[in-house]
mmCIF file of C-alpha atoms in Angstrom:
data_model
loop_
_atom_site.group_PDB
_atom_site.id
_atom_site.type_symbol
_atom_site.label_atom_id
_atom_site.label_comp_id
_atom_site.label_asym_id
_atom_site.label_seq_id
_atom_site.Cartn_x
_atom_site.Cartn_y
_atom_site.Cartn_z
ATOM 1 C CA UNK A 1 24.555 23.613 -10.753
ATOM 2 C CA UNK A 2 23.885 24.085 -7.114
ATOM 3 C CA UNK A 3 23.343 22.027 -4.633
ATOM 4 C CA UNK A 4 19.252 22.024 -4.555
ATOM 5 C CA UNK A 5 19.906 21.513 -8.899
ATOM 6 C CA UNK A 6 21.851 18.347 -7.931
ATOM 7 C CA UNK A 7 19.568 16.968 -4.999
ATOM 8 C CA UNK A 8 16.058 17.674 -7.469
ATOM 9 C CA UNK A 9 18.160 15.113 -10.402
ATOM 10 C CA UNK A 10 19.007 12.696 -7.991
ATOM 11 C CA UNK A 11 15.409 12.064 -5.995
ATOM 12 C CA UNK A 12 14.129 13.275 -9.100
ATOM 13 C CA UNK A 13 15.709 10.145 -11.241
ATOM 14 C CA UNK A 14 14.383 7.770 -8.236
ATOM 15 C CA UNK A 15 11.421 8.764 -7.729
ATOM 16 C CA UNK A 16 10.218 8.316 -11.607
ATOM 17 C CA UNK A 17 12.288 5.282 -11.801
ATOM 18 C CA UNK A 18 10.480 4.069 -8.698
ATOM 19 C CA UNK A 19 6.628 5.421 -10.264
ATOM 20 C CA UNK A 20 8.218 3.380 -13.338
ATOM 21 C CA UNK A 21 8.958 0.226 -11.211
ATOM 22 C CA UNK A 22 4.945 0.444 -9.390
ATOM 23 C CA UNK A 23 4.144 0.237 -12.866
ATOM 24 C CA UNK A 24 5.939 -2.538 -14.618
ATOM 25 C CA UNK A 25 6.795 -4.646 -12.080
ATOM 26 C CA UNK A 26 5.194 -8.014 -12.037
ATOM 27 C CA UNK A 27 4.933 -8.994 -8.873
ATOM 28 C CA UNK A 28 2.608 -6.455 -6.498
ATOM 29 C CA UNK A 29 5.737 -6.846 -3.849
ATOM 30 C CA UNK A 30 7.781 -5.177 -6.356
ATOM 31 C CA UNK A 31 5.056 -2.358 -6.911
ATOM 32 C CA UNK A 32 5.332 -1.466 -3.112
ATOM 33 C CA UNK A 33 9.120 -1.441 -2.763
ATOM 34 C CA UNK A 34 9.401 0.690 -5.646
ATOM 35 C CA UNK A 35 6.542 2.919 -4.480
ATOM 36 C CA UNK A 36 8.356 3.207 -1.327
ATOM 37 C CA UNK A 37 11.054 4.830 -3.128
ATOM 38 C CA UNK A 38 9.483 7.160 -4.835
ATOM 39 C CA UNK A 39 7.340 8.390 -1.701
ATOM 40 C CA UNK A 40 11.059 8.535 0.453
ATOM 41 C CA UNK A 41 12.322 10.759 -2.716
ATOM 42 C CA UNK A 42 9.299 12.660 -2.901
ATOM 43 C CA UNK A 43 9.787 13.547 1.369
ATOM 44 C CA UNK A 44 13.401 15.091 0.791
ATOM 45 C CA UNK A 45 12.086 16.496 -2.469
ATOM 46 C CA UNK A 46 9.475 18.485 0.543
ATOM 47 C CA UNK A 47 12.117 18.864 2.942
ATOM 48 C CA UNK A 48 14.333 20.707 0.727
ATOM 49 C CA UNK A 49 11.842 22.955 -0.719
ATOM 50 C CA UNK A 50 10.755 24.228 3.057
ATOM 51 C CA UNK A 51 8.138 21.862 4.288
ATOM 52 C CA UNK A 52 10.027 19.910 6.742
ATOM 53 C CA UNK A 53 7.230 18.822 8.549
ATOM 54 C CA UNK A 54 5.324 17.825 5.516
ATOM 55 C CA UNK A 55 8.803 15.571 4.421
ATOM 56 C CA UNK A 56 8.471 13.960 8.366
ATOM 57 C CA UNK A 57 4.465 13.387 7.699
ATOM 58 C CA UNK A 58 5.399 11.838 4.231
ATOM 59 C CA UNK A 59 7.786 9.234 5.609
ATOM 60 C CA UNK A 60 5.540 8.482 9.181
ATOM 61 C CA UNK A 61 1.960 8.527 7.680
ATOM 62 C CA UNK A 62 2.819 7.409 4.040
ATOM 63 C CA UNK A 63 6.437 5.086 3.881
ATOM 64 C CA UNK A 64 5.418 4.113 7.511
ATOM 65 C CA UNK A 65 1.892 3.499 7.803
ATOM 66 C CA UNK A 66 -0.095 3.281 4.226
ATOM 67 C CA UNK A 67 3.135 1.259 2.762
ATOM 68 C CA UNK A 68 2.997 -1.084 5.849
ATOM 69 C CA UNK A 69 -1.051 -1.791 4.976
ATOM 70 C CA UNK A 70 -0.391 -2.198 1.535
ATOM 71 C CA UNK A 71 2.148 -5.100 2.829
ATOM 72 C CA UNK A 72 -0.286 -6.487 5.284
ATOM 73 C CA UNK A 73 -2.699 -6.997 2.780
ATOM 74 C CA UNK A 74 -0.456 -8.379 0.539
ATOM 75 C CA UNK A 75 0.598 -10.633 2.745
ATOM 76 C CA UNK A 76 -3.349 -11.284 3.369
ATOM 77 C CA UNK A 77 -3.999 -11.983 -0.677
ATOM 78 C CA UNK A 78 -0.777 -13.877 -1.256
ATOM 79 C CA UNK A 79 2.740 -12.807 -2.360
ATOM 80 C CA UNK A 80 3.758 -14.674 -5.178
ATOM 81 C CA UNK A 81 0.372 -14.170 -6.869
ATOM 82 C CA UNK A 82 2.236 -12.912 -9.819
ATOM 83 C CA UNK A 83 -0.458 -11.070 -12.108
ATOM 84 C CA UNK A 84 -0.403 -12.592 -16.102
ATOM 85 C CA UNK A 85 0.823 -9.305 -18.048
ATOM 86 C CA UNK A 86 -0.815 -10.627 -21.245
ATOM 87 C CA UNK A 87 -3.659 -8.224 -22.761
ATOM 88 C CA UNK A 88 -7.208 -9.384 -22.117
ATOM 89 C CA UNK A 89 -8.577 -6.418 -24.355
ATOM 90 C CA UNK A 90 -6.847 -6.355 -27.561
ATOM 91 C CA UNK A 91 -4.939 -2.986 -27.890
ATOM 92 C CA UNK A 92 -5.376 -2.194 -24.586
ATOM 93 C CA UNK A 93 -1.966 -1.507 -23.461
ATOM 94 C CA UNK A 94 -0.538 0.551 -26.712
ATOM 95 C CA UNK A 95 -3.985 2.505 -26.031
ATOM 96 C CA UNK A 96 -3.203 3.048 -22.505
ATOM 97 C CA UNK A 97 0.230 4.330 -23.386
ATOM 98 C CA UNK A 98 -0.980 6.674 -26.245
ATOM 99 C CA UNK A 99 -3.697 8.224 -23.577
ATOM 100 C CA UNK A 100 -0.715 8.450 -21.266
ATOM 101 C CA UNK A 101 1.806 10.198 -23.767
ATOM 102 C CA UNK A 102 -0.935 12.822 -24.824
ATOM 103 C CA UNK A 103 -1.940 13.491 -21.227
ATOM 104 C CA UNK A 104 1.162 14.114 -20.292
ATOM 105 C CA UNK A 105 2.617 15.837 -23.115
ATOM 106 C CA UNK A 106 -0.880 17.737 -22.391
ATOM 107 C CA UNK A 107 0.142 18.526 -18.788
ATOM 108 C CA UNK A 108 3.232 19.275 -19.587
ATOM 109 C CA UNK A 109 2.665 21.797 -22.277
ATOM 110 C CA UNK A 110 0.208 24.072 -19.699
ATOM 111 C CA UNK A 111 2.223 24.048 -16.967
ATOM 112 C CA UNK A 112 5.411 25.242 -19.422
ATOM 113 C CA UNK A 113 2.959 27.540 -21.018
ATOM 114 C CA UNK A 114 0.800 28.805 -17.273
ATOM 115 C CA UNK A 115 4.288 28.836 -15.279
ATOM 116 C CA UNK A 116 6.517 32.509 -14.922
ATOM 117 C CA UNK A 117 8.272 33.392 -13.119
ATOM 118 C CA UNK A 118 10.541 31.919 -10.443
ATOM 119 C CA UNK A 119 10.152 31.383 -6.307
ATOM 120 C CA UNK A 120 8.954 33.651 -4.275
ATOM 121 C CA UNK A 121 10.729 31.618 -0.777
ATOM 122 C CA UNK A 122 9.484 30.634 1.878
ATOM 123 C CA UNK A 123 11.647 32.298 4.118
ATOM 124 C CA UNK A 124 9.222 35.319 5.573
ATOM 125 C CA UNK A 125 6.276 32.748 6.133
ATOM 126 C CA UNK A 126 8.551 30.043 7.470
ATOM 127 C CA UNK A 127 10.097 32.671 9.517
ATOM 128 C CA UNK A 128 8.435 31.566 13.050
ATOM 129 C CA UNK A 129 9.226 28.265 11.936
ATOM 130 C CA UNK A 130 7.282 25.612 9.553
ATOM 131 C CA UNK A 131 5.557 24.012 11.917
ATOM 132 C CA UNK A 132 4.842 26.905 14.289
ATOM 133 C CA UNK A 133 3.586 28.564 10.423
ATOM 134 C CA UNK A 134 1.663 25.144 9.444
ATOM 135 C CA UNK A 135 -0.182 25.010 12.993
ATOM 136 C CA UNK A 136 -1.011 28.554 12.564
ATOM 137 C CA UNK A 137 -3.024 27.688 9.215
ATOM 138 C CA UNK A 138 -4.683 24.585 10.413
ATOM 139 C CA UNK A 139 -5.715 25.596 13.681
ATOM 140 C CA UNK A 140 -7.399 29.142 12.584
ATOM 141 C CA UNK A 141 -7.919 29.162 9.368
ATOM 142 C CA UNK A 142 -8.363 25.806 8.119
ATOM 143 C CA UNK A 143 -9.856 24.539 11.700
ATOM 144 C CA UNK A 144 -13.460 23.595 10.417
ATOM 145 C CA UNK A 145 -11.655 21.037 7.882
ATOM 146 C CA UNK A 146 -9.208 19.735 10.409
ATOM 147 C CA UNK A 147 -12.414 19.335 12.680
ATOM 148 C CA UNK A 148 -13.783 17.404 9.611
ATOM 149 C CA UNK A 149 -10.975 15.117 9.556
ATOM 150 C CA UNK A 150 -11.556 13.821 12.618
ATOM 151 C CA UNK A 151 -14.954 12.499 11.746
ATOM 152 C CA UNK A 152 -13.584 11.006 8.142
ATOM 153 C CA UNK A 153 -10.884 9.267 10.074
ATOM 154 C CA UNK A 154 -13.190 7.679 12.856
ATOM 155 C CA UNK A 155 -15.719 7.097 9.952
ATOM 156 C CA UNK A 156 -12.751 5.141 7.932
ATOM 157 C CA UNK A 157 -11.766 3.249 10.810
ATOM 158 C CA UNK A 158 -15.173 2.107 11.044
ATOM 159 C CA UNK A 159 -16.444 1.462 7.209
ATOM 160 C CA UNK A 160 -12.943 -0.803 7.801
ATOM 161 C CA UNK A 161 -14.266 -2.705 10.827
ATOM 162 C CA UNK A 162 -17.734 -2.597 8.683
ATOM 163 C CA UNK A 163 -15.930 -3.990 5.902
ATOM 164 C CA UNK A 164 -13.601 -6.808 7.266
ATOM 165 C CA UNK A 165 -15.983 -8.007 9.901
ATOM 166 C CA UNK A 166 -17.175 -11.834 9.215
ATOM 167 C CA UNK A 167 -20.733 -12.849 10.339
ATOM 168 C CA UNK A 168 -19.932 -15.949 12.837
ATOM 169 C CA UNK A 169 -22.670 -18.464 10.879
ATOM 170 C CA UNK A 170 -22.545 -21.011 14.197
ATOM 171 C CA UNK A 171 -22.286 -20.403 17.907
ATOM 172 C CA UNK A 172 -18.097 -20.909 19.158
ATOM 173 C CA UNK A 173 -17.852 -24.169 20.291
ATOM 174 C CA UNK A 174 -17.243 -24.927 23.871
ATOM 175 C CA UNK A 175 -14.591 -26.461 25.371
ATOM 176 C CA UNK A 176 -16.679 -29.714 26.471
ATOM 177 C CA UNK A 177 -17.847 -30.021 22.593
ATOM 178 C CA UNK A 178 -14.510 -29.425 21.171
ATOM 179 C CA UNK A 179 -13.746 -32.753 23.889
ATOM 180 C CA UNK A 180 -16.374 -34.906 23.187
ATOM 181 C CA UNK A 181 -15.746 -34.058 19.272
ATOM 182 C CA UNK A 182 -12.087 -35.403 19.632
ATOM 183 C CA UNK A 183 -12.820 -38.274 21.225
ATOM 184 C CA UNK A 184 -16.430 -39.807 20.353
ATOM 185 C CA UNK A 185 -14.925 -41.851 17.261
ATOM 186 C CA UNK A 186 -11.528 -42.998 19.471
ATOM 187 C CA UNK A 187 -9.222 -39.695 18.405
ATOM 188 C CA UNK A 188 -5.921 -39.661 19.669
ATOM 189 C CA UNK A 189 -6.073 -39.056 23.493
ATOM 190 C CA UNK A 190 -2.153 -37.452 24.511
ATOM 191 C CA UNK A 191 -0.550 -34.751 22.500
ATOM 192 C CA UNK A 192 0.539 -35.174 18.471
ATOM 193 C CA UNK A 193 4.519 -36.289 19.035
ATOM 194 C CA UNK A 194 7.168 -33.579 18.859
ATOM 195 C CA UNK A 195 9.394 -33.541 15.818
ATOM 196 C CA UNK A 196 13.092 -34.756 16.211
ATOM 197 C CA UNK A 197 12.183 -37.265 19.254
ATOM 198 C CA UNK A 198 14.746 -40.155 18.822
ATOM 199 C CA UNK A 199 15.298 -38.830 15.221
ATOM 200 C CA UNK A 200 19.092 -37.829 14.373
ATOM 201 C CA UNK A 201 18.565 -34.314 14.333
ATOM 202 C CA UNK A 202 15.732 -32.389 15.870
ATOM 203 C CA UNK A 203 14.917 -29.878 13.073
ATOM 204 C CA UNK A 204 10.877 -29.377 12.622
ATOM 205 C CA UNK A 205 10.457 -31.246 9.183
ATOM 206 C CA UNK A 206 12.245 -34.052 11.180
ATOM 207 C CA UNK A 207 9.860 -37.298 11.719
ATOM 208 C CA UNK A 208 10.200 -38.659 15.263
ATOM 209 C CA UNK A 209 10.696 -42.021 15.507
ATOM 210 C CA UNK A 210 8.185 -44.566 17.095
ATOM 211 C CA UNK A 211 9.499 -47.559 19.453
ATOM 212 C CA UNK A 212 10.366 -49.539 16.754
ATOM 213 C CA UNK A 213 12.070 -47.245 14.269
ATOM 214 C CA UNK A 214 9.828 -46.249 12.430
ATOM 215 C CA UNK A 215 8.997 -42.457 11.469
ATOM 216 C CA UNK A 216 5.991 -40.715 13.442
ATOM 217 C CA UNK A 217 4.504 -38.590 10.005
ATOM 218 C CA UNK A 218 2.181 -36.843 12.550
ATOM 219 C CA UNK A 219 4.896 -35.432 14.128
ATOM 220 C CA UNK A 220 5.475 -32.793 11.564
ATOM 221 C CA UNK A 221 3.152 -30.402 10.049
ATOM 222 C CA UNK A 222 1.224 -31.051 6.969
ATOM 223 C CA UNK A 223 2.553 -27.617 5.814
ATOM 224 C CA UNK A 224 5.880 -28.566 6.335
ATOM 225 C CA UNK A 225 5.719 -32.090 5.221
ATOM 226 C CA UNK A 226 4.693 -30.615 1.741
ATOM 227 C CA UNK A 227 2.454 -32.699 -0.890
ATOM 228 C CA UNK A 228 4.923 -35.642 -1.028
ATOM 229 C CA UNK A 229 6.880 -36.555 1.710
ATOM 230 C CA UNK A 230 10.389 -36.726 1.394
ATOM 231 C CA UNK A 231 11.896 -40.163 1.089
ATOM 232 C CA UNK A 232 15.392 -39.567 2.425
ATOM 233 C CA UNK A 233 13.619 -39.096 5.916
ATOM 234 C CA UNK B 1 15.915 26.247 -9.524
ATOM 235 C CA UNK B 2 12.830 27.141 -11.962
ATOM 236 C CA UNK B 3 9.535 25.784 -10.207
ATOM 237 C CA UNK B 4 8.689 24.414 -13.693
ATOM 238 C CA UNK B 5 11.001 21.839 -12.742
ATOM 239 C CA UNK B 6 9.540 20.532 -9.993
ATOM 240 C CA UNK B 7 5.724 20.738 -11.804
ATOM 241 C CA UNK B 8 6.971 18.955 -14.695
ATOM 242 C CA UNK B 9 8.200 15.992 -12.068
ATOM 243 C CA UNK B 10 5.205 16.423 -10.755
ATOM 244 C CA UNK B 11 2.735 15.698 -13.806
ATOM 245 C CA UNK B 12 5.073 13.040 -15.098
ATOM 246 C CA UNK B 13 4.700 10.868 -11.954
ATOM 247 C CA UNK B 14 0.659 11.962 -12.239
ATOM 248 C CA UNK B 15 1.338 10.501 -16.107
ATOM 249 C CA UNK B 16 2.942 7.397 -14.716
ATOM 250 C CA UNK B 17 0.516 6.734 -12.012
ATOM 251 C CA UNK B 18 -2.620 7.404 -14.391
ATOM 252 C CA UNK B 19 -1.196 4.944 -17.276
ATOM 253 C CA UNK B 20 -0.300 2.425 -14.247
ATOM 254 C CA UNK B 21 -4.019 2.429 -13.556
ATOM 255 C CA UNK B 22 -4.870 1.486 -17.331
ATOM 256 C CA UNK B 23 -2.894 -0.890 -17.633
ATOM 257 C CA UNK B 24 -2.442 -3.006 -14.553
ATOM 258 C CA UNK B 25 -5.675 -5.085 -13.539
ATOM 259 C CA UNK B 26 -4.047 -5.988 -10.317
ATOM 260 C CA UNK B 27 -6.536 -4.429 -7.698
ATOM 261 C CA UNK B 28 -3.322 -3.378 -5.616
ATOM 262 C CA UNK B 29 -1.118 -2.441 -7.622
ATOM 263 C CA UNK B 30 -4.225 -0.176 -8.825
ATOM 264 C CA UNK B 31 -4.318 1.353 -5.968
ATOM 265 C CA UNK B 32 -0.794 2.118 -5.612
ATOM 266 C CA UNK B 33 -1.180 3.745 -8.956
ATOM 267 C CA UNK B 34 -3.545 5.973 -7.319
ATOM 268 C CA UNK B 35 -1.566 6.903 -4.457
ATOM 269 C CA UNK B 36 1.746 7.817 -6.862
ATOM 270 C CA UNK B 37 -1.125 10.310 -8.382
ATOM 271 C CA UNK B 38 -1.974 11.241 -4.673
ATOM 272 C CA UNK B 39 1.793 11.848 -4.095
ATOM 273 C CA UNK B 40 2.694 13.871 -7.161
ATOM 274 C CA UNK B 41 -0.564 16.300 -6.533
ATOM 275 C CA UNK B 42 0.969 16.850 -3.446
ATOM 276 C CA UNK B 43 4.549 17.759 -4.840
ATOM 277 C CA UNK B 44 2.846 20.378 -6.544
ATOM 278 C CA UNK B 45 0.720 21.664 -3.616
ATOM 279 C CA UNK B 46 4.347 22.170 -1.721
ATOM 280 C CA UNK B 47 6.117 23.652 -5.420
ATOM 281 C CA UNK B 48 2.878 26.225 -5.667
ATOM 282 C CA UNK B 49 3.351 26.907 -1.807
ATOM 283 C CA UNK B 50 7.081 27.664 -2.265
ATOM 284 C CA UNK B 51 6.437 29.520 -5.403
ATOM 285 C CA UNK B 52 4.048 31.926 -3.588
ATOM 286 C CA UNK B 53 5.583 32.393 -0.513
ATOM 287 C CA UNK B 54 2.601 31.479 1.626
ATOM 288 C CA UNK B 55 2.029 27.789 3.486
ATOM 289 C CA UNK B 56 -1.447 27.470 2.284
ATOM 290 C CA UNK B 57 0.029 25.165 -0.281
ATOM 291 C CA UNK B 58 1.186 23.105 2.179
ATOM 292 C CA UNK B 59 -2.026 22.753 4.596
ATOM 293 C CA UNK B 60 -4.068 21.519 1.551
ATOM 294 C CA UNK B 61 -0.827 19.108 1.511
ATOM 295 C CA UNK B 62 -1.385 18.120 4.717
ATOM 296 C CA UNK B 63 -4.971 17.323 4.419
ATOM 297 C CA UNK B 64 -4.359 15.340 1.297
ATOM 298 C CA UNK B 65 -2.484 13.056 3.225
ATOM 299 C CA UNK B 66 -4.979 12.333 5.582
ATOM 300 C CA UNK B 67 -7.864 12.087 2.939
ATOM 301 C CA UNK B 68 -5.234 9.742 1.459
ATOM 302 C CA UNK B 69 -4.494 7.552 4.549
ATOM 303 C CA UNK B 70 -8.798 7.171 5.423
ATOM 304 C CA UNK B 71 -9.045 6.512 1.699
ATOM 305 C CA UNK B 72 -6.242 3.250 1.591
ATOM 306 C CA UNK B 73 -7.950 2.171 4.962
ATOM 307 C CA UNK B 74 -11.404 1.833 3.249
ATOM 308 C CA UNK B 75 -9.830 1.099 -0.277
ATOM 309 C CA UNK B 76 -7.878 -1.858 1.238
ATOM 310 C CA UNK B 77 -10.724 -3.537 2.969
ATOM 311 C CA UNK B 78 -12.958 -3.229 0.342
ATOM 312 C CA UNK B 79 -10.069 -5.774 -1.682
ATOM 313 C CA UNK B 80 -9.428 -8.064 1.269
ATOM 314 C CA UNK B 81 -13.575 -8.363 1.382
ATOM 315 C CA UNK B 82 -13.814 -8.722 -2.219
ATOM 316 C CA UNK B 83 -10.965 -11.595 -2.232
ATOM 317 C CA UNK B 84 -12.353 -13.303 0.565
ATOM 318 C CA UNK B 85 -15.744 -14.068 -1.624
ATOM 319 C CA UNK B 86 -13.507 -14.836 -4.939
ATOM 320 C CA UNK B 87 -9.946 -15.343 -3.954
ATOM 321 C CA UNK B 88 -8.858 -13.093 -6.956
ATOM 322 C CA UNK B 89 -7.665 -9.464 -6.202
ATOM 323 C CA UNK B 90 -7.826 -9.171 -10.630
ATOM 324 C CA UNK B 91 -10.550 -6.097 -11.384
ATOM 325 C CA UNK B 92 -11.436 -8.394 -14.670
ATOM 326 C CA UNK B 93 -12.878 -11.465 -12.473
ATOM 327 C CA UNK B 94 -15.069 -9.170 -10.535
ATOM 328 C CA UNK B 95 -17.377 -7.411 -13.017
ATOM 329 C CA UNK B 96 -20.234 -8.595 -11.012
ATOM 330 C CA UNK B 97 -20.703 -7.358 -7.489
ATOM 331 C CA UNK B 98 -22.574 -10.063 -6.008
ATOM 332 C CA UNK B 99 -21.094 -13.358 -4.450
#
């Protein structure tokens, strides 16, 4: 075994038990950790088969950027919104596995039956250098499509704007309104109290206390204050 | 190294990411079942490239990735607008595109 034989078994391994882990794991948190993985496997996997530069794009553009919007919009729909692994179709899942097994085995079979043969290298065409080979592609050859990147990138970033953007249904309120809203049924005219004032320890879920001993409960968030509050404070 | 190797890693993370998107009805997790099949095309784009000795493998590669990257940018708004009308990211609740 040499040493490419021993790197392909070892980011091999992680990167199905990572694909593996984006599909059994039942919180979506999970899914993108273990996706991670496989996608960092995947960019030595490139590196050591002569695209360096494609390896450095994987971890940037893919562990980097597309794994850090997947998080974001996690964070957007709620972590811990484990999904119910029960079947809603009945047979659903063996079926899914049984299409899975025969596409595979499917795949598989071609590429052990269409494959001969072993590498050719890359050596002569990464000879100048992968990048300085890469750019050479892109920028004659292939220019037209990188051109036509451009415009699906600018028209992504927009159909995203398009897509996220939220009517306003009412005109912003002004300052003066905002005002006259707070105090036109006798609101509370100074500041809500800071938590910990005269209180034994100033921690935020700490109730200030009022002149005569008593706790301040608007002193600490609702959020933090939870549904009941605690009666130890 | 045979490059059968690295195309039969290749079509068993394809596997794995198409039988994620059967089963799963998370829309996320969905989608990251869709970018493991992204990933594992590209694996062989780079094995084909090496096998050949030319780098036209890995241009088509490279422009995978960033069909990929607009493709999670539009993909991922299109969730966060769908589960800001039904606070549900679950592909069963939303059989009916309309609010």
């Amino acid at each position: 075994m040499n040493a490419e034989a021993v790197a392909f078994w070892v980011l091999g391994t992680v990167a199905v038990v990572g694909a593996v882990g984006v599909v059994a794991a039942p919180k979506a948190v999970y899914s993108a950790l273990s996706l991670a993985s496989t996608m960092i496997a995947l960019a030595v996997i490139y590196a050591a088969q002569g695209a360096l530069f494609l390896g450095v794009v994987q971890v940037v553009v893919y562990t980097g950027a597309v794994m850090m919007l997947f998080l974001f919009v996690l964070m957007l729909i709620g972590v811990d919104s484990a999904q119910s692994l029960t079947e809603t179709i009945r047979g659903q899942r063996i079926a899914a596995v049984l299409a899975g097994l025969g596409f595979g085995a499917l795949l598989i079979a071609g590429i052990g039956a269409g494959v001969t043969g072993g590498f050719v290298g890359l050596d002569k065409a990464n000879g100048a250098g992968n990048v300085q080979g890469l750019a050479q592609l892109i920028f004659t050859r292939n220019l037209w499509a990188f051109e036509l990147t451009s415009a699906l990138l600018i028209t992504a970033a927009l159909g995203a704007m398009v897509l996220a953007h939220r009517e306003r249904l009412e005109p912003r309120k002004t300052q003066r309104e905002m005002a006259i809203e707070r105090f036109r049924d006798g609101g509370r005219a100074t500041p809500q109290p800071n938590p910990g004032v005269y209180a034994r320890r100033n921690a935020v879920d700490t109730m200030a206390r009022l002149p005569d001993g008593s706790d301040a409960k608007s002193s600490v968030s609702a959020t933090i204050r939870g549904p009941q509050t605690d009666p130890a404070q | 190294m045979n490059p059968a190797h690295y195309l039969y890693l290749s079509a068993l993370l394809f596997t794995i990411g198409a039988a994620g998107m059967l089963l799963r009805r998370n829309a996320i997790v969905m989608f990251m079942c869709v970018e493991l099949m992204l990933n594992a095309g590209n694996l062989a784009f780079v094995t084909f490239a090496r096998m050949h000795g030319q780098l036209d493998g890995q241009a088509v590669a490279f422009f995978t990735m960033v069909v990929a990257a607009c493709e999670v940018v539009v993909g991922l708004s299109i969730i966060v607008a769908i589960f800001r009308t039904r606070r549900n990211a679950d592909v069963d609740e939303s059989h009916l595109l309309r609010h």
